[in-house]
Coordinates of C-alpha atoms and ligand atoms in Angstrom, one line a residue:
X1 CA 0.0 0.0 0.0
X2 CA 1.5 3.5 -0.6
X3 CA 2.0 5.3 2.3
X4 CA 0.4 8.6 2.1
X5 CA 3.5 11.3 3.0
X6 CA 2.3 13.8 6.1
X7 CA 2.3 17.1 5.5
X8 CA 5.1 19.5 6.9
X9 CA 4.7 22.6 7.9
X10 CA 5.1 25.8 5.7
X11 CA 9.0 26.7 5.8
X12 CA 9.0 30.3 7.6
X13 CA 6.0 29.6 9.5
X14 CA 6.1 28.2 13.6
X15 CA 3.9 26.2 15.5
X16 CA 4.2 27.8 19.2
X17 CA 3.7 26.0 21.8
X18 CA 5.1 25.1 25.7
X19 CA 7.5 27.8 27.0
X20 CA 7.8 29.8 23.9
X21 CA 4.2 30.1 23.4
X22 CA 4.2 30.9 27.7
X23 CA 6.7 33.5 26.8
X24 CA 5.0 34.5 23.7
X25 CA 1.4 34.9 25.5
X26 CA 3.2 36.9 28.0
X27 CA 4.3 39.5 25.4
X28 CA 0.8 39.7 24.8
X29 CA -0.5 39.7 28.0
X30 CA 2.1 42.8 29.1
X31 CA 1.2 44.4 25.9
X32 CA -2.4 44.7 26.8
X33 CA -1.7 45.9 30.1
X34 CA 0.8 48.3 29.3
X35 CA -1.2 49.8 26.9
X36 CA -4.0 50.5 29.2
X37 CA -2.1 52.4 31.1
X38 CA -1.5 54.6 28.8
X39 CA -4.9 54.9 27.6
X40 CA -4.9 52.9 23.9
X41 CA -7.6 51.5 22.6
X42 CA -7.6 48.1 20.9
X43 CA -8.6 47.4 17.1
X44 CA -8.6 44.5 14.8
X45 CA -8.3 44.7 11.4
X46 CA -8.2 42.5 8.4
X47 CA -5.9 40.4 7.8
X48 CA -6.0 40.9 4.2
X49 CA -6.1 43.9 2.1
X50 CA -6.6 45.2 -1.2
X51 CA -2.9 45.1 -2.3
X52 CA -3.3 48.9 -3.0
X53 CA -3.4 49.7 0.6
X54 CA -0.2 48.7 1.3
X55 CA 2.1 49.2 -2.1
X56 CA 0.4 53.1 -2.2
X57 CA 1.7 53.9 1.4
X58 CA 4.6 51.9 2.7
X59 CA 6.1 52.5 -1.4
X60 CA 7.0 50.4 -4.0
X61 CA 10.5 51.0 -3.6
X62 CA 10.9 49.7 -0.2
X63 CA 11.8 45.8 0.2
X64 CA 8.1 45.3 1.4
X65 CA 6.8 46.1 -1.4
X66 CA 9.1 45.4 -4.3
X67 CA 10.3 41.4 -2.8
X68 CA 8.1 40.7 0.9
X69 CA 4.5 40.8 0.3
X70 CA 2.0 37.9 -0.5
X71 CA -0.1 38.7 -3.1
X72 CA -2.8 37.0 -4.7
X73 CA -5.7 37.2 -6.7
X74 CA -9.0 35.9 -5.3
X75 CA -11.7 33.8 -6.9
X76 CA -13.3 37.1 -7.7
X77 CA -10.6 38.6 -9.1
X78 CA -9.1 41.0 -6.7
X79 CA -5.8 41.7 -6.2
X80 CA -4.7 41.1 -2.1
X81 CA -2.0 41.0 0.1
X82 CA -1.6 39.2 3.8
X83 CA -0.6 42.6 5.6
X84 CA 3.1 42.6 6.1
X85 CA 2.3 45.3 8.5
X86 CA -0.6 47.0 10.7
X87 CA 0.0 50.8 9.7
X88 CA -1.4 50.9 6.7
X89 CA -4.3 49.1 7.4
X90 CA -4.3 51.1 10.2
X91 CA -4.3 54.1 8.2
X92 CA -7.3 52.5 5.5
X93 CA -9.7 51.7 8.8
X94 CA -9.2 55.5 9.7
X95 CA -10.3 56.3 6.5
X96 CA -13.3 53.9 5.6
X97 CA -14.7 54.2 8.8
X98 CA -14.4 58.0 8.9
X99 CA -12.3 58.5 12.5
X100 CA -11.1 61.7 12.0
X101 CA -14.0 62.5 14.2
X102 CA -12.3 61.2 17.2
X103 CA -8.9 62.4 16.6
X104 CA -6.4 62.2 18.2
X105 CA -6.9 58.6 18.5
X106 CA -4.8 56.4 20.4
X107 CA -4.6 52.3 19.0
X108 CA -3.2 49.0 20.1
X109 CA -3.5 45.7 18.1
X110 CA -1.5 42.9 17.2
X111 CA -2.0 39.5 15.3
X112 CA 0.0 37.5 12.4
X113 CA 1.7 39.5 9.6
X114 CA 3.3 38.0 6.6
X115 CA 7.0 38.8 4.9
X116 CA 8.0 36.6 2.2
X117 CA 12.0 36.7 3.5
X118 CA 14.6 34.3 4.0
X119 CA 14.1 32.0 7.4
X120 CA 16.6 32.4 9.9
X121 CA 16.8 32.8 13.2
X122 CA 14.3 35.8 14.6
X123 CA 13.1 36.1 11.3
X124 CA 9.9 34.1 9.8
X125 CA 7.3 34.5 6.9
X126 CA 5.1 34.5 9.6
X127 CA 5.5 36.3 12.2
X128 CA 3.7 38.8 14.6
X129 CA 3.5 41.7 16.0
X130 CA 2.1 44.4 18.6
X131 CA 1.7 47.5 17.5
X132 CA 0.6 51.5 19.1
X133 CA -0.2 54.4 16.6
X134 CA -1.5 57.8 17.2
X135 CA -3.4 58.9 14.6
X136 CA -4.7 63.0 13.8
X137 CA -1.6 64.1 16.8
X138 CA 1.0 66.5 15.2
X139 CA 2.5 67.5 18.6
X140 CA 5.8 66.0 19.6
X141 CA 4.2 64.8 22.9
X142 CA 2.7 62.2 20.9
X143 CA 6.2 60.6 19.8
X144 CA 7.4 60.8 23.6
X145 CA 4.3 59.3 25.1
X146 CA 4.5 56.4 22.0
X147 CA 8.4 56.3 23.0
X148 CA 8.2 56.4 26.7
X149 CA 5.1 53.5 26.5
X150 CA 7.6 51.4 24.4
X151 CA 10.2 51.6 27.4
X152 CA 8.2 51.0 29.7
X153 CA 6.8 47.9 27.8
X154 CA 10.3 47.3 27.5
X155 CA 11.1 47.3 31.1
X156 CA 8.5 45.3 32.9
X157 CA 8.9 42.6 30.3
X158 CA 12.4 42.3 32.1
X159 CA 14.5 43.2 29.0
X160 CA 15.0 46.7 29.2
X161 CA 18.9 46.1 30.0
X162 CA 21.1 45.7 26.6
X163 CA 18.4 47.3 25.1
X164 CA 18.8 51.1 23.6
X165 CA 16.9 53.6 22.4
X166 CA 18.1 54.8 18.8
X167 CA 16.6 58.4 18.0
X168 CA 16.9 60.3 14.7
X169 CA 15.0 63.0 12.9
X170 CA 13.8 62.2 9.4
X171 CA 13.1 66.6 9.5
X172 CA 10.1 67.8 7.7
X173 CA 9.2 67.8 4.0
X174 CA 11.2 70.7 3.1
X175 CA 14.4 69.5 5.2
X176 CA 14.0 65.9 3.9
X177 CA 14.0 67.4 -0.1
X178 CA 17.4 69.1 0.6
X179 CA 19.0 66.8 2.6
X180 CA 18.1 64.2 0.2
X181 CA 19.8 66.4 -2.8
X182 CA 23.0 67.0 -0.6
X183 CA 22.8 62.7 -0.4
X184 CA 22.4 62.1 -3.9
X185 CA 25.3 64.2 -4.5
X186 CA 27.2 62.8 -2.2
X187 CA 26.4 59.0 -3.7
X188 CA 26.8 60.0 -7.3
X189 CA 30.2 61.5 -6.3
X190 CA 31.0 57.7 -5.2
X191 CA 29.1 55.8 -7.6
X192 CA 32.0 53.6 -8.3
X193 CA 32.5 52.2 -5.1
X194 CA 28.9 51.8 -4.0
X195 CA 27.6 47.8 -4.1
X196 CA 24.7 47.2 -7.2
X197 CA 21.7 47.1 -4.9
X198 CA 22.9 50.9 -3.6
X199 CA 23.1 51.8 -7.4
X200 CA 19.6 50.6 -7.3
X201 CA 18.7 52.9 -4.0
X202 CA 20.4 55.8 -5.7
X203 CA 18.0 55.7 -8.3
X204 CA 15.0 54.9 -6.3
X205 CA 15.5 56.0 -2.6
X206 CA 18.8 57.1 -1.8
X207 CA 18.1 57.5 2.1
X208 CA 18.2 53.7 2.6
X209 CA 22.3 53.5 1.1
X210 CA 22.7 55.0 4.7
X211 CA 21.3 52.3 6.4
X212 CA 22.9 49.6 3.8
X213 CA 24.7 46.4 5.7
X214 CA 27.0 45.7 2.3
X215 CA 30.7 46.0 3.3
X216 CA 31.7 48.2 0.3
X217 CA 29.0 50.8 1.1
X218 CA 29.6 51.5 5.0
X219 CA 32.4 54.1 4.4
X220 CA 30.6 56.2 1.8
X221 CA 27.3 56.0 4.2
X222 CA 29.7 56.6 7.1
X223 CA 31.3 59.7 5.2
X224 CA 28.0 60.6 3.6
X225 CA 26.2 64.7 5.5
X226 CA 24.0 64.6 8.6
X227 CA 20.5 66.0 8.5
X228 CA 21.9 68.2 11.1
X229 CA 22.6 71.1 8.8
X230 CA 19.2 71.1 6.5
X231 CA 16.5 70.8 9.4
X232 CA 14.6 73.8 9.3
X233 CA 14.1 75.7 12.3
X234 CA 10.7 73.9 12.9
X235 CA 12.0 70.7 12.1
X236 CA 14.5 71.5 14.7
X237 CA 12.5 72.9 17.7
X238 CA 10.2 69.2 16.8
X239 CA 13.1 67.0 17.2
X240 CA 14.3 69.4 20.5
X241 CA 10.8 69.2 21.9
X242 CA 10.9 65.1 22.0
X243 CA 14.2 64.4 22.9
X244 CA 13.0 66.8 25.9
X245 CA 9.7 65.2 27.0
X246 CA 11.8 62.0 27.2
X247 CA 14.4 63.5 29.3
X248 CA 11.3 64.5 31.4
X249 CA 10.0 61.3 31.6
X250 CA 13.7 59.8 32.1
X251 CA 13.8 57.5 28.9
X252 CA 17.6 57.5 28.0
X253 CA 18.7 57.4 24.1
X254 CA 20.7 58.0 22.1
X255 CA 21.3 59.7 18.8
X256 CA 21.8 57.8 15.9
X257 CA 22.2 60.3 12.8
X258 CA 22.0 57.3 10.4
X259 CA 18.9 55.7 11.2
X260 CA 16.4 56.2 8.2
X261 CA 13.5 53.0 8.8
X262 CA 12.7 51.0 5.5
X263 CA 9.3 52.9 4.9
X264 CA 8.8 55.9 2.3
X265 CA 6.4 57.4 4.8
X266 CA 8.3 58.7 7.6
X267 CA 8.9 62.4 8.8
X268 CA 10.6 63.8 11.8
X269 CA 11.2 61.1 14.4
X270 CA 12.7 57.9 13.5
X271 CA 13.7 55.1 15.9
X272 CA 14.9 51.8 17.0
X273 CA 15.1 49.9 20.0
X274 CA 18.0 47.8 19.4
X275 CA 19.5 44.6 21.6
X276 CA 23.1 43.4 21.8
X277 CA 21.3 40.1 22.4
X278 CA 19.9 38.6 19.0
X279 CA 23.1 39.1 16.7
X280 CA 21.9 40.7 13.4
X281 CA 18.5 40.4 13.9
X282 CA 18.8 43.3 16.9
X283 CA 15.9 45.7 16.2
X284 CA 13.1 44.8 18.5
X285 CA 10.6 47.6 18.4
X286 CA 10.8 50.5 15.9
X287 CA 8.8 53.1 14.4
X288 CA 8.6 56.5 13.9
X289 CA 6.1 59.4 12.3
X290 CA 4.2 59.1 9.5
X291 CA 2.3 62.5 8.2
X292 CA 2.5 61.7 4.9
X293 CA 0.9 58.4 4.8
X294 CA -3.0 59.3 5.0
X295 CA -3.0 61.4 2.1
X296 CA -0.9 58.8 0.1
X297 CA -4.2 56.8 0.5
X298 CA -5.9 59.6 -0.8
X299 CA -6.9 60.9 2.4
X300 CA -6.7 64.5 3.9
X301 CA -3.3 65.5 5.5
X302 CA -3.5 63.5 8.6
X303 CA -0.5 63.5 11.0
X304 CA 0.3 60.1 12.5
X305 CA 3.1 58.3 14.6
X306 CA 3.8 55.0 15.8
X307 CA 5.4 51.7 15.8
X308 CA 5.9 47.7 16.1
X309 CA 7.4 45.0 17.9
X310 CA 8.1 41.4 16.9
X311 CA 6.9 39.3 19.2
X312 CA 8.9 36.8 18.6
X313 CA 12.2 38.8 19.4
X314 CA 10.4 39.8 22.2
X315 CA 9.7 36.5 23.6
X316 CA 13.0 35.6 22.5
X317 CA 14.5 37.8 25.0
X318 CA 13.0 36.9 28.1
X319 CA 13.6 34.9 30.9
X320 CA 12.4 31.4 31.7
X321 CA 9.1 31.5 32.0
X322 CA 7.5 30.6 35.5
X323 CA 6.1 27.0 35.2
X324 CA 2.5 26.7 34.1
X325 CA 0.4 25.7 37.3
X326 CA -3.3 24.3 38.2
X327 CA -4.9 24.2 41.6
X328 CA -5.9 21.4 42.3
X329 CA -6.2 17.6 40.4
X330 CA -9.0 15.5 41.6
X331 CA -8.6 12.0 41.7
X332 CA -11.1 9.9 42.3
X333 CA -11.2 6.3 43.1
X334 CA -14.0 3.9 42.0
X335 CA -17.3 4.7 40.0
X336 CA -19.4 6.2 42.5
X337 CA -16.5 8.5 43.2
X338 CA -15.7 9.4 39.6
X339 CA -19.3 10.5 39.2
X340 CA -19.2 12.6 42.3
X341 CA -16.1 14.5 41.2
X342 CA -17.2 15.4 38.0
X343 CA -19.7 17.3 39.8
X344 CA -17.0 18.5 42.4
X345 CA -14.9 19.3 39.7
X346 CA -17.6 21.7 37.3
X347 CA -18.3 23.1 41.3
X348 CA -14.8 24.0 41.7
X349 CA -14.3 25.6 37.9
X350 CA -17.3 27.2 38.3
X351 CA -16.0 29.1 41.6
X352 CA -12.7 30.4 39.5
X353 CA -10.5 27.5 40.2
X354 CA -8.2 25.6 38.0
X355 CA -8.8 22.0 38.0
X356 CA -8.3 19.4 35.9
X357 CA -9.2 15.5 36.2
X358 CA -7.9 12.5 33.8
X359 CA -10.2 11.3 31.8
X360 CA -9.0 7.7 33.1
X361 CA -6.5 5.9 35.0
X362 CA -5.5 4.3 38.9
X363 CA -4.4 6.5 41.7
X364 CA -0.9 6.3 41.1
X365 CA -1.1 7.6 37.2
X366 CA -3.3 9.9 38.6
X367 CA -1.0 11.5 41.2
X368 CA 2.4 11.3 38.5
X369 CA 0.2 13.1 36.1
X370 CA -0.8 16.1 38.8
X371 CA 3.1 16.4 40.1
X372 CA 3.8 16.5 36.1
X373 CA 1.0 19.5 36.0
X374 CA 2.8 21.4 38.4
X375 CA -0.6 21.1 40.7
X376 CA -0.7 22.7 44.1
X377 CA -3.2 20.0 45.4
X378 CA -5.1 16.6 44.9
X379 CA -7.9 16.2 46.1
X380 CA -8.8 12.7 47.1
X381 CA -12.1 10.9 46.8
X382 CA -12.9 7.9 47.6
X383 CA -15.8 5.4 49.3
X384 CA -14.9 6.5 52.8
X385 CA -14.6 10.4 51.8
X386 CA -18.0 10.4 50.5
X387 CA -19.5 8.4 52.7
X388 CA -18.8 11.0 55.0
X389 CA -19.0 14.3 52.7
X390 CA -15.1 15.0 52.9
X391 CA -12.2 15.2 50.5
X392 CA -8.6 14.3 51.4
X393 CA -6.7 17.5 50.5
X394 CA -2.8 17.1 50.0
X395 CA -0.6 20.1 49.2
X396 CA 1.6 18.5 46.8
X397 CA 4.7 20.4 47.6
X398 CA 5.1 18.7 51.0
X399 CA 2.9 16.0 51.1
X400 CA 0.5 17.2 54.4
X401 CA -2.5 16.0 53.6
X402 CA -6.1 16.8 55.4
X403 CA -9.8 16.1 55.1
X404 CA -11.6 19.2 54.0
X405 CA -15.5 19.0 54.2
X406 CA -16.9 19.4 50.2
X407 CA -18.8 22.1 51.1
X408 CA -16.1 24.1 52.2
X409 CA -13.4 22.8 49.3
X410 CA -13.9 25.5 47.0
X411 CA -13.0 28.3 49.9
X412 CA -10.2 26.3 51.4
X413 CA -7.9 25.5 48.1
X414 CA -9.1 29.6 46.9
X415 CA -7.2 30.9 50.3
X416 CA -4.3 28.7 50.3
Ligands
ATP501 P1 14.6 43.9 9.8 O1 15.5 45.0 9.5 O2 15.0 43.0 10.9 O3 14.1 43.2 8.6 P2 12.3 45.6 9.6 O4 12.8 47.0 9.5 O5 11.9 45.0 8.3 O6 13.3 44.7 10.4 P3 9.8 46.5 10.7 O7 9.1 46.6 9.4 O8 10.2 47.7 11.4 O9 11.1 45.5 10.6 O10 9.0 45.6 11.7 C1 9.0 45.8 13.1 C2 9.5 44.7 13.9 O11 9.0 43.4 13.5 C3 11.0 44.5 13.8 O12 11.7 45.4 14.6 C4 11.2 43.0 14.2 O13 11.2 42.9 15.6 C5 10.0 42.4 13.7 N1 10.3 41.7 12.4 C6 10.4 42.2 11.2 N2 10.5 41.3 10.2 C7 10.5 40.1 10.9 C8 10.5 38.7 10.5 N3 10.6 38.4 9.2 N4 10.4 37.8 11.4 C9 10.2 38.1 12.7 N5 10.2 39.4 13.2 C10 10.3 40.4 12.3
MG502 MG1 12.8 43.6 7.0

């Protein structure tokens, strides 16, 4: 008979489960609470898009766009795209739903996105993030609150240390056009010596060559003139007025003049959080603003800043997660009994309790299969414990046991 072959999972994708998905969930889990505090609201979007959303605002020059994305046409006919990214569909929900009415707005969400890149460690096809934009904010205290929420996200995740803050300004419209001339100079001046893809960049978006990892084009992007000297005096007093708030707020960074992001869209503040820890794949949260990108949708001139983690780096980072624990495990010991304590058991759920009971088994399976569970009690039933409306409770960690009326189970394992 031919042996039918099973099928493997999708190279780039994960299946997450035991510690890394506890770590993973407790990305999540911080996430959520952290961005409470701070007063976000959550959304969830699409995972899909018309493949317009995403090539008209994150640009078709940018690797996204021109080698990442999954597109496909659907049974219908239309042209989609698994988002590789939340802030342009981010951006498209502000517009279809018409949210400028309840600008600023301040939104959290996170879920699966898609890059079609090379596996490796750190990196998948995909992965996921969490993600925090402000959207119709053109003050500066916008970045710092996005920026100082990221550290603290950063912190009580345990993971703050080894991890920096990279901040650069991007200027405004006016600064970018005449820094990016004084660039392309610069480049052409060096064409020679630059690698093929940067010849490529030159052409299409010569602000990435500075941010280019090939060997032969470090000195020229090393050599190549700071923003510094084109910011206009507003684009000046913007970048002065965050790197203050998050002195205020005691966020440390640091400056890092060549730090443009991948994305077409960004203005003024750039940035990076950036780990010793995970080798070349260092960047673990990184964003910056955006006030271009609405109206690339077609939208009116929106002002809008924000950014993304990868969960996975995140999770990657942290410590060993704390041991996943249950209550109590009842274990029951004939037929009458078994009956009983699935009625026990739905009682003690049903008071917020985590319980669990095997479906089958003798005592002593039962009891290796708690102390594998990492269960704080059993809870013993048998002929003589119902015949007189007790349990035998024993604390697993030091094997005291004692008979606990049933009535009064629930209450005794919730207080110890
Ligand atoms: P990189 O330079 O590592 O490719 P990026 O600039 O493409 O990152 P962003 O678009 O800024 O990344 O995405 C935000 C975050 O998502 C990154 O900082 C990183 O933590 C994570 N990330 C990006 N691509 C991947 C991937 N393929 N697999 C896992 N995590 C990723
Ligand atoms: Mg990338």
């Amino acid at each position: 008979m031919a042996r039918i072959e099973t099928p493997k999972r999708v190279r780039g994708t994960q299946d997450i489960f035991g510690d890394e998905q506890r770590r993973f969930a407790h990305v999540l889990r911080t996430f959520e609470r952290v961005h409470g505090l701070y007063a976000f609201q959550r959304l969830d979007l699409p995972v899909f898009e018309d493949t317009q959303v995403f090539a008209r605002s994150i640009g078709e020059t940018t690797d996204v766009v021109s080698k990442e994305m999954y597109t496909f046409p659907d049974r219908g006919g239309d042209l989609l795209t698994l988002r590789p990214e939340f802030t342009a569909g981010i951006a498209r929900a502000y517009l279809t739903e018409g949210w400028q009415q309840y600008a600023p707005l301040k939104l959290a969400t996170s879920g699966a996105v898609f890059r079609y890149e090379r596996p490796q460690k750190g990196r998948y096809r995909q992965f996921h993030q969490i993600d925090a934009e402000i959207l119709g904010a053109a003050e500066p205290a916008a970045d710092v609150e996005l920026l100082v929420m990221a550290d603290q996200l950063l912190s009580e995740l345990g993971i703050a240390e080894g991890v920096t803050l990279q901040l650069n300004t991007l200027g405004d419209a006016e600064t970018r056009d005449a820094w990016r001339d004084a660039l392309v100079a610069h480049f052409e001046a060096h064409r020679d010596q630059l690698s093929e893809d940067s010849l490529v960049r030159l052409e299409k978006n010569p602000l990435r060559i500075l941010d280019s990892k090939d060997p032969r084009d470090r000195p020229i992007a090393d050599a190549a003139p700071d923003i510094d000297a084109y910011l206009t005096p507003e684009a000046r007093a913007f970048f002065e007025a965050v790197t203050a708030g998050l002195d205020a707020a005691g966020v440390a960074w640091t400056r890092n003049a060549r730090l443009v992001r991948g994305l077409d869209y960004y203005r003024h503040t750039a940035f990076e959080f950036v780990t010793d820890r995970l080798g070349s794949q260092g960047t673990v949260l990184a964003g910056g603003r955006y006030d271009g990108l609405i109206e690339s949708l077609g939208g009116p001139a929106t002002a809008g800043v924000g950014w993304a983690a990868g969960v996975e780096r995140l999770a990657m980072l942290l410590d060993e997660p704390a041991r996943q624990t249950i209550d109590a495990v009842v274990v029951p010991m004939g037929a009458a009994a078994e009956l009983r304590a699935t009625g026990l058991v739905a009682e003690l759920r049903r008071a917020g309790l985590s319980v669990d009971m095997a479906y089958k088994g003798n005592m002593k399976r039962r009891m290796q299969k708690a102390d594998a569970q990492g269960a704080r009690h059993a809870i013993i039933l048998g002929d003589d414990e119902l015949a007189a409306g007790v349990a035998a409770v024993k604390v697993l960690a030091d094997g005291t046991q004692t008979q606990v009326a049933l009535a009064e189970l629930a209450g005794a394992l919730a207080r110890a």
